[in-house]
């Protein structure tokens, strides 16, 4: 599984609170690399129909490295 | 296409003309003059969101609303609702109709396009197929805009969810919020249905994560009870707690905070066919009637 790597803080700020299609909003996450990358999932980028954010489709694809779980199942 | 009209996180778009319309002249339209007015209001809101329901879907929506009313499960916005402790209330019921986010977000219990109407907001990766809403398990969470503060501390919370996906991850939350007073529903994690409802986690082994589950707290014992379709899987964990949280309920993930901020965790990648959050206790009759009504709805529309 791959994800799109956000390259700059400005790019991360630009997508926050914005819609990639009507009614669905961008949300970047930190991956499990050290240092962590800010990434957008393929689902968001491939479904992006917002013309103001066509540039997300040009971001580099990198392998998805899941972050460590923040809680165990037992305590969950 | 103008995107301005879709910037809706704090939308105040007024869809009041779509409420209870039953004829073309009063805003109903669509040939649904014979439908229950609250079913028609939902159908009209779907249309306004860009999705035109089929005849079979229209009939299924109507049958669902009528079945819920027959079971004495109402939205406070619905015709025929009269305040009563015997009536269980639906605050939100998402049926995830249509193949895009806008119609999928419409709340059957209050189909206005407003956060205050608990219209869903989809955040991160989601896909919509008409069968339901599915997160990508990387970034997804669903906002209800509903908090315990809005429900009031004396409310008896209940919730439920349906799924078309059979999976068994370590932790996958379909409805959830909080870290101190956790309220969560997991259809199947590490082999078990898991419910936290005022109490510590109650579990029951389950063979799959398919179908409809609804959970509530019983009168008398205050046990946490969960029905999967017509089968009672959990009846345990008596507690006398009341709602104390301030964070927002999520679907497709848990809001892992007790603060009025957003902290998604434990994302689910299941195809969700519905999500419901309500108040005023269910009982066995209502719980099984509710699951049966949702099962019939899904069958009728080919899910």
Short mmCIF file of C-alpha atoms in Angstrom, two decimals:
data_model
loop_
_atom_site.label_atom_id
_atom_site.label_comp_id
_atom_site.label_asym_id
_atom_site.label_seq_id
_atom_site.Cartn_x
_atom_site.Cartn_y
_atom_site.Cartn_z
CA UNK A 1 0.00 0.00 0.00
CA UNK A 2 1.25 3.44 -0.93
CA UNK A 3 0.51 6.99 0.23
CA UNK A 4 1.29 10.45 -1.10
CA UNK A 5 4.03 12.29 0.76
CA UNK A 6 3.39 15.93 1.59
CA UNK A 7 6.62 17.80 0.97
CA UNK A 8 6.20 21.07 2.86
CA UNK A 9 4.38 22.52 5.85
CA UNK A 10 2.71 24.95 3.49
CA UNK A 11 1.22 22.06 1.53
CA UNK A 12 -0.02 20.46 4.74
CA UNK A 13 -1.65 23.69 5.84
CA UNK A 14 -3.15 24.23 2.41
CA UNK A 15 -5.21 21.04 2.47
CA UNK A 16 -6.42 21.31 6.06
CA UNK A 17 -10.19 21.77 6.25
CA UNK A 18 -10.50 21.63 2.47
CA UNK A 19 -12.65 19.26 0.48
CA UNK A 20 -11.23 16.76 -1.97
CA UNK A 21 -14.74 16.11 -3.22
CA UNK A 22 -18.00 17.69 -2.14
CA UNK A 23 -18.68 16.66 1.44
CA UNK A 24 -15.35 14.89 2.08
CA UNK A 25 -12.38 16.62 3.67
CA UNK A 26 -8.65 16.12 3.43
CA UNK A 27 -6.88 14.73 6.48
CA UNK A 28 -3.15 14.08 6.46
CA UNK A 29 -1.59 11.71 8.96
CA UNK A 30 1.91 11.02 10.22
CA UNK A 31 3.37 7.72 9.09
CA UNK A 32 5.59 5.37 11.11
CA UNK A 33 8.93 6.50 9.69
CA UNK A 34 11.54 8.29 11.80
CA UNK A 35 11.25 11.17 11.27
CA UNK A 36 7.60 10.83 10.40
CA UNK A 37 6.23 11.98 7.06
CA UNK A 38 2.96 13.79 6.60
CA UNK A 39 1.02 11.74 4.09
CA UNK A 40 -2.30 11.70 2.26
CA UNK A 41 -3.99 8.40 1.52
CA UNK A 42 -4.44 7.29 -2.05
CA UNK A 43 -8.21 7.24 -1.56
CA UNK A 44 -8.27 10.98 -0.95
CA UNK A 45 -5.93 11.90 -3.77
CA UNK A 46 -7.44 9.65 -6.42
CA UNK A 47 -10.94 10.91 -5.65
CA UNK A 48 -9.89 14.56 -5.58
CA UNK A 49 -12.11 16.57 -7.92
CA UNK A 50 -11.42 19.95 -6.36
CA UNK A 51 -9.60 21.94 -9.05
CA UNK A 52 -7.75 23.96 -6.41
CA UNK A 53 -5.96 20.81 -5.27
CA UNK A 54 -4.98 19.10 -8.49
CA UNK A 55 -1.40 19.46 -7.31
CA UNK A 56 -1.83 16.71 -4.71
CA UNK A 57 -1.80 14.23 -7.61
CA UNK A 58 1.79 15.28 -8.33
CA UNK A 59 3.05 14.46 -4.83
CA UNK A 60 5.48 11.53 -4.61
CA UNK A 61 4.14 8.09 -3.81
CA UNK A 62 5.89 6.30 -0.96
CA UNK A 63 5.17 3.00 0.81
CA UNK A 64 2.77 3.27 3.74
CA UNK A 65 4.45 2.59 7.06
CA UNK A 66 1.80 2.38 9.77
CA UNK A 67 2.57 4.20 13.02
CA UNK A 68 2.80 2.21 16.24
CA UNK A 69 -0.61 1.62 17.85
CA UNK A 70 -1.26 4.15 20.57
CA UNK A 71 -3.16 1.69 22.73
CA UNK A 72 -3.32 -2.06 23.07
CA UNK A 73 -6.45 -3.98 22.28
CA UNK A 74 -6.79 -5.06 25.89
CA UNK A 75 -6.91 -1.50 27.16
CA UNK A 76 -9.05 -0.49 24.25
CA UNK B 1 -18.67 23.93 -10.98
CA UNK B 2 -18.50 26.30 -8.06
CA UNK B 3 -16.93 24.84 -4.97
CA UNK B 4 -18.17 27.62 -2.75
CA UNK B 5 -21.48 25.89 -2.20
CA UNK B 6 -19.73 22.78 -0.93
CA UNK B 7 -17.77 24.49 1.84
CA UNK B 8 -20.05 23.17 4.51
CA UNK B 9 -18.15 22.37 7.69
CA UNK B 10 -20.16 25.11 9.36
CA UNK B 11 -22.84 25.35 6.72
CA UNK B 12 -26.07 27.13 7.44
CA UNK B 13 -27.80 26.10 4.25
CA UNK B 14 -31.51 25.97 4.96
CA UNK B 15 -33.19 22.79 3.78
CA UNK B 16 -36.32 23.44 5.78
CA UNK B 17 -38.38 23.39 2.60
CA UNK B 18 -37.58 19.71 2.35
CA UNK B 19 -39.02 18.83 5.71
CA UNK B 20 -42.25 16.90 5.57
CA UNK B 21 -43.06 17.88 2.04
CA UNK B 22 -45.44 15.43 0.46
CA UNK B 23 -46.44 17.18 -2.73
CA UNK B 24 -44.67 19.06 -5.44
CA UNK B 25 -46.31 22.28 -4.29
CA UNK B 26 -44.94 22.10 -0.75
CA UNK B 27 -41.44 21.11 -1.73
CA UNK B 28 -41.79 17.36 -1.59
CA UNK B 29 -41.89 16.45 -5.23
CA UNK B 30 -40.55 13.27 -6.71
CA UNK B 31 -43.88 11.55 -6.87
CA UNK B 32 -43.71 10.56 -3.24
CA UNK B 33 -47.11 11.82 -2.23
CA UNK B 34 -48.04 8.54 -0.58
CA UNK B 35 -44.95 8.30 1.58
CA UNK B 36 -44.67 8.96 5.26
CA UNK B 37 -43.79 12.67 5.52
CA UNK B 38 -40.56 12.02 7.38
CA UNK B 39 -39.46 9.41 4.86
CA UNK B 40 -40.27 11.93 2.14
CA UNK B 41 -38.24 14.63 3.87
CA UNK B 42 -35.21 12.33 3.80
CA UNK B 43 -35.82 11.40 0.15
CA UNK B 44 -36.07 15.07 -0.75
CA UNK B 45 -32.84 15.85 1.11
CA UNK B 46 -31.07 13.08 -0.81
CA UNK B 47 -32.34 14.65 -4.01
CA UNK B 48 -31.07 18.06 -2.90
CA UNK B 49 -27.70 16.42 -2.20
CA UNK B 50 -27.52 15.18 -5.77
CA UNK B 51 -28.88 11.66 -5.44
CA UNK B 52 -32.22 10.59 -6.90
CA UNK B 53 -33.53 7.49 -5.20
CA UNK B 54 -34.98 4.61 -7.18
CA UNK B 55 -38.51 3.39 -6.68
CA UNK B 56 -37.27 0.43 -4.68
CA UNK B 57 -35.14 2.70 -2.49
CA UNK B 58 -38.04 5.07 -1.93
CA UNK B 59 -40.27 2.21 -0.82
CA UNK B 60 -37.52 0.83 1.43
CA UNK B 61 -36.97 4.18 3.11
CA UNK B 62 -40.69 4.56 3.69
CA UNK B 63 -40.98 1.06 5.13
CA UNK B 64 -38.02 1.69 7.41
CA UNK B 65 -39.46 4.88 8.86
CA UNK B 66 -42.84 3.24 9.37
CA UNK B 67 -41.22 0.22 11.06
CA UNK B 68 -39.30 2.43 13.45
CA UNK B 69 -42.40 4.38 14.35
CA UNK B 70 -44.30 1.14 14.91
CA UNK B 71 -41.52 0.07 17.29
CA UNK B 72 -41.94 3.39 19.15
CA UNK B 73 -38.53 4.64 18.00
CA UNK B 74 -38.80 8.24 16.81
CA UNK B 75 -36.81 11.28 15.96
CA UNK B 76 -38.05 14.28 17.90
CA UNK B 77 -38.45 15.92 14.49
CA UNK B 78 -40.83 13.28 13.16
CA UNK B 79 -44.59 13.52 12.84
CA UNK B 80 -46.32 11.69 15.64
CA UNK B 81 -43.53 12.09 18.18
CA UNK B 82 -44.80 12.91 21.63
CA UNK B 83 -42.38 13.20 24.56
CA UNK B 84 -42.55 10.02 26.59
CA UNK B 85 -40.12 7.89 28.55
CA UNK B 86 -41.52 4.91 26.63
CA UNK B 87 -40.36 6.36 23.32
CA UNK B 88 -36.77 5.81 22.28
CA UNK B 89 -35.29 8.70 20.36
CA UNK B 90 -33.06 8.67 17.30
CA UNK B 91 -30.67 11.60 17.23
CA UNK B 92 -28.89 10.47 14.11
CA UNK B 93 -29.32 7.65 11.63
CA UNK B 94 -27.04 7.61 8.62
CA UNK B 95 -28.03 5.15 5.89
CA UNK B 96 -25.10 6.14 3.64
CA UNK B 97 -27.24 6.29 0.51
CA UNK B 98 -25.75 7.21 -2.84
CA UNK B 99 -22.32 6.98 -4.35
CA UNK B 100 -20.84 10.22 -3.05
CA UNK B 101 -20.31 11.98 0.25
CA UNK B 102 -23.11 14.54 0.11
CA UNK B 103 -26.11 12.18 0.07
CA UNK B 104 -24.32 9.68 2.32
CA UNK B 105 -24.07 12.39 4.96
CA UNK B 106 -27.79 13.03 5.28
CA UNK B 107 -29.30 12.21 8.68
CA UNK B 108 -32.66 10.44 8.46
CA UNK B 109 -33.59 11.80 11.89
CA UNK B 110 -33.07 15.42 10.79
CA UNK B 111 -32.25 15.79 7.10
CA UNK B 112 -31.26 19.44 7.18
CA UNK B 113 -27.78 20.21 5.84
CA UNK B 114 -26.46 21.51 9.14
CA UNK B 115 -23.91 20.47 11.74
CA UNK B 116 -26.65 21.18 14.29
CA UNK B 117 -28.79 18.56 12.54
CA UNK B 118 -25.94 16.06 13.01
CA UNK B 119 -25.38 15.83 9.28
CA UNK B 120 -22.25 13.70 8.89
CA UNK B 121 -18.89 15.05 7.79
CA UNK B 122 -16.50 12.62 6.15
CA UNK B 123 -12.84 13.31 6.88
CA UNK B 124 -9.85 11.52 5.35
CA UNK B 125 -10.20 8.62 2.95
CA UNK B 126 -13.75 7.39 2.35
CA UNK B 127 -15.40 5.66 -0.57
CA UNK B 128 -19.11 5.47 -1.32
CA UNK B 129 -20.58 2.71 -3.43
CA UNK B 130 -24.27 2.86 -2.62
CA UNK B 131 -23.77 -0.16 -0.38
CA UNK B 132 -22.42 2.03 2.39
CA UNK B 133 -19.46 4.14 3.44
CA UNK B 134 -16.00 2.63 3.76
CA UNK B 135 -12.93 4.17 5.32
CA UNK B 136 -9.39 3.55 4.09
CA UNK B 137 -8.09 2.62 7.59
CA UNK B 138 -5.26 5.14 7.18
CA UNK B 139 -6.87 8.54 7.55
CA UNK B 140 -10.64 8.16 7.81
CA UNK B 141 -13.03 9.27 10.48
CA UNK B 142 -16.63 10.40 10.41
CA UNK B 143 -17.91 13.37 12.35
CA UNK B 144 -21.39 13.36 13.85
CA UNK B 145 -21.17 16.82 15.46
CA UNK B 146 -22.90 15.17 18.44
CA UNK B 147 -21.47 15.37 21.96
CA UNK B 148 -22.66 14.19 25.35
CA UNK B 149 -23.11 17.83 26.29
CA UNK B 150 -25.77 18.05 23.59
CA UNK B 151 -27.46 14.86 24.79
CA UNK B 152 -27.49 15.98 28.47
CA UNK B 153 -26.11 14.03 31.42
CA UNK B 154 -29.41 12.30 32.20
CA UNK B 155 -29.75 10.83 28.75
CA UNK B 156 -29.66 7.07 28.32
CA UNK B 157 -27.39 6.63 25.35
CA UNK B 158 -27.73 3.76 22.84
CA UNK B 159 -26.06 3.16 19.54
CA UNK B 160 -25.75 0.71 16.67
CA UNK B 161 -24.07 0.01 13.37
CA UNK B 162 -24.31 -2.32 10.38
CA UNK B 163 -21.52 -3.79 8.28
CA UNK B 164 -21.07 -5.66 5.01
CA UNK B 165 -17.42 -6.48 5.74
CA UNK B 166 -16.20 -9.53 7.60
CA UNK B 167 -12.83 -8.80 9.19
CA UNK B 168 -11.07 -9.34 12.49
CA UNK B 169 -8.44 -6.67 13.18
CA UNK B 170 -6.80 -5.97 16.53
CA UNK B 171 -8.75 -2.79 17.13
CA UNK B 172 -11.37 -1.33 14.84
CA UNK B 173 -13.95 1.07 16.22
CA UNK B 174 -17.21 1.71 14.39
CA UNK B 175 -18.60 4.29 16.86
CA UNK B 176 -16.59 5.89 19.61
CA UNK B 177 -15.39 8.75 21.73
CA UNK B 178 -13.53 9.46 24.94
CA UNK B 179 -10.66 8.12 27.02
CA UNK B 180 -11.96 8.49 30.59
CA UNK B 181 -15.62 7.71 29.97
CA UNK B 182 -15.27 5.70 26.78
CA UNK B 183 -18.35 5.02 24.68
CA UNK B 184 -17.41 2.63 21.89
CA UNK B 185 -18.78 -0.10 19.66
CA UNK B 186 -16.50 -2.52 17.83
CA UNK B 187 -18.23 -5.08 15.63
CA UNK B 188 -15.34 -7.51 15.87
CA UNK B 189 -11.87 -6.94 17.23
CA UNK B 190 -9.62 -9.84 18.22
CA UNK B 191 -12.54 -12.21 17.76
CA UNK B 192 -15.09 -10.38 19.90
CA UNK B 193 -17.90 -7.89 19.72
CA UNK B 194 -16.83 -5.11 22.10
CA UNK B 195 -19.07 -2.53 23.72
CA UNK B 196 -18.20 0.24 26.12
CA UNK B 197 -21.34 2.02 27.25
CA UNK B 198 -20.98 3.81 30.60
CA UNK B 199 -18.92 0.80 31.69
CA UNK B 200 -15.70 -1.05 31.22
CA UNK B 201 -15.49 -3.00 27.99
CA UNK B 202 -18.01 -5.83 27.67
CA UNK B 203 -17.18 -8.52 25.13
CA UNK B 204 -18.69 -11.56 23.48
CA UNK B 205 -17.09 -13.90 21.00
CA UNK B 206 -18.55 -13.48 17.55
CA UNK B 207 -17.89 -15.40 14.38
CA UNK B 208 -17.94 -12.43 12.02
CA UNK B 209 -18.39 -8.67 11.78
CA UNK B 210 -21.35 -8.78 9.42
CA UNK B 211 -24.88 -7.56 9.99
CA UNK B 212 -26.52 -5.19 12.43
CA UNK B 213 -25.63 -4.63 16.07
CA UNK B 214 -27.35 -2.35 18.55
CA UNK B 215 -26.33 -1.77 22.17
CA UNK B 216 -28.10 -0.12 25.10
CA UNK B 217 -28.31 -0.18 28.88
CA UNK B 218 -31.20 -2.04 30.42
CA UNK B 219 -33.79 -0.78 32.82
CA UNK B 220 -33.32 -2.18 36.32
CA UNK B 221 -29.99 -4.00 36.15
CA UNK B 222 -28.28 -1.24 34.15
CA UNK B 223 -26.45 -4.00 32.31
CA UNK B 224 -24.91 -3.31 28.94
CA UNK B 225 -26.88 -5.31 26.38
CA UNK B 226 -25.97 -5.85 22.75
CA UNK B 227 -28.06 -7.54 20.11
CA UNK B 228 -26.62 -8.81 16.86
CA UNK B 229 -29.68 -9.14 14.65
CA UNK B 230 -32.11 -11.04 16.95
CA UNK B 231 -29.44 -12.67 19.13
CA UNK B 232 -28.45 -11.18 22.47
CA UNK B 233 -24.67 -11.49 22.71
CA UNK B 234 -23.91 -9.26 25.69
CA UNK B 235 -25.84 -8.74 28.95
CA UNK B 236 -23.35 -7.68 31.59
CA UNK B 237 -21.40 -4.81 33.15
CA UNK B 238 -23.95 -3.13 35.39
CA UNK B 239 -23.14 0.51 36.05
CA UNK B 240 -24.94 3.57 37.32
CA UNK B 241 -22.87 6.16 35.48
CA UNK B 242 -24.19 9.14 33.57
CA UNK B 243 -22.82 10.88 30.51
CA UNK B 244 -19.86 13.08 31.37
CA UNK B 245 -17.82 13.48 28.20
CA UNK B 246 -17.40 16.56 26.07
CA UNK B 247 -15.78 15.12 22.97
CA UNK B 248 -17.59 14.47 19.70
CA UNK B 249 -18.83 11.02 18.68
CA UNK B 250 -17.10 9.64 15.61
CA UNK B 251 -18.10 6.82 13.30
CA UNK B 252 -15.58 4.73 11.39
CA UNK B 253 -13.06 5.50 14.15
CA UNK B 254 -12.96 6.63 17.77
CA UNK B 255 -12.39 10.19 18.95
CA UNK B 256 -9.57 9.42 21.34
CA UNK B 257 -9.84 12.45 23.61
CA UNK B 258 -11.91 13.90 26.41
CA UNK B 259 -11.37 17.42 25.18
CA UNK B 260 -13.46 19.35 22.65
CA UNK B 261 -10.89 18.63 19.94
CA UNK B 262 -10.63 15.94 17.27
CA UNK B 263 -8.31 12.95 17.84
CA UNK B 264 -9.16 10.05 15.53
CA UNK B 265 -7.86 6.57 16.35
CA UNK B 266 -8.71 2.88 15.82
CA UNK B 267 -9.95 3.44 12.29
CA UNK B 268 -12.36 0.95 10.75
CA UNK B 269 -12.18 -0.15 7.12
CA UNK B 270 -15.52 -1.92 7.10
CA UNK B 271 -18.32 -1.03 4.71
CA UNK B 272 -20.81 0.57 7.08
CA UNK B 273 -24.45 0.30 6.06
CA UNK B 274 -25.80 2.47 8.86
CA UNK B 275 -24.82 4.25 12.05
CA UNK B 276 -27.33 5.23 14.71
CA UNK B 277 -27.01 7.11 17.98
CA UNK B 278 -30.07 7.60 20.16
CA UNK B 279 -31.36 8.09 23.67
CA UNK B 280 -34.03 6.75 25.99
CA UNK B 281 -33.50 3.09 26.72
CA UNK B 282 -34.26 0.39 24.23
CA UNK B 283 -35.58 -2.96 25.33
CA UNK B 284 -35.33 -6.39 23.75
CA UNK B 285 -38.40 -5.84 21.61
CA UNK B 286 -37.18 -2.50 20.27
CA UNK B 287 -33.63 -3.73 19.72
CA UNK B 288 -34.70 -6.74 17.68
CA UNK B 289 -37.29 -4.70 15.80
CA UNK B 290 -34.67 -2.10 14.98
CA UNK B 291 -32.17 -4.63 13.66
CA UNK B 292 -34.89 -6.39 11.68
CA UNK B 293 -36.02 -3.10 10.12
CA UNK B 294 -32.46 -2.30 9.02
CA UNK B 295 -31.95 -5.82 7.69
CA UNK B 296 -35.16 -5.54 5.66
CA UNK B 297 -34.07 -2.13 4.38
CA UNK B 298 -30.71 -3.45 3.22
CA UNK B 299 -32.30 -6.44 1.52
CA UNK B 300 -34.86 -4.25 -0.22
CA UNK B 301 -32.22 -2.01 -1.77
CA UNK B 302 -29.95 -4.88 -2.75
CA UNK B 303 -27.19 -4.48 -0.20
#
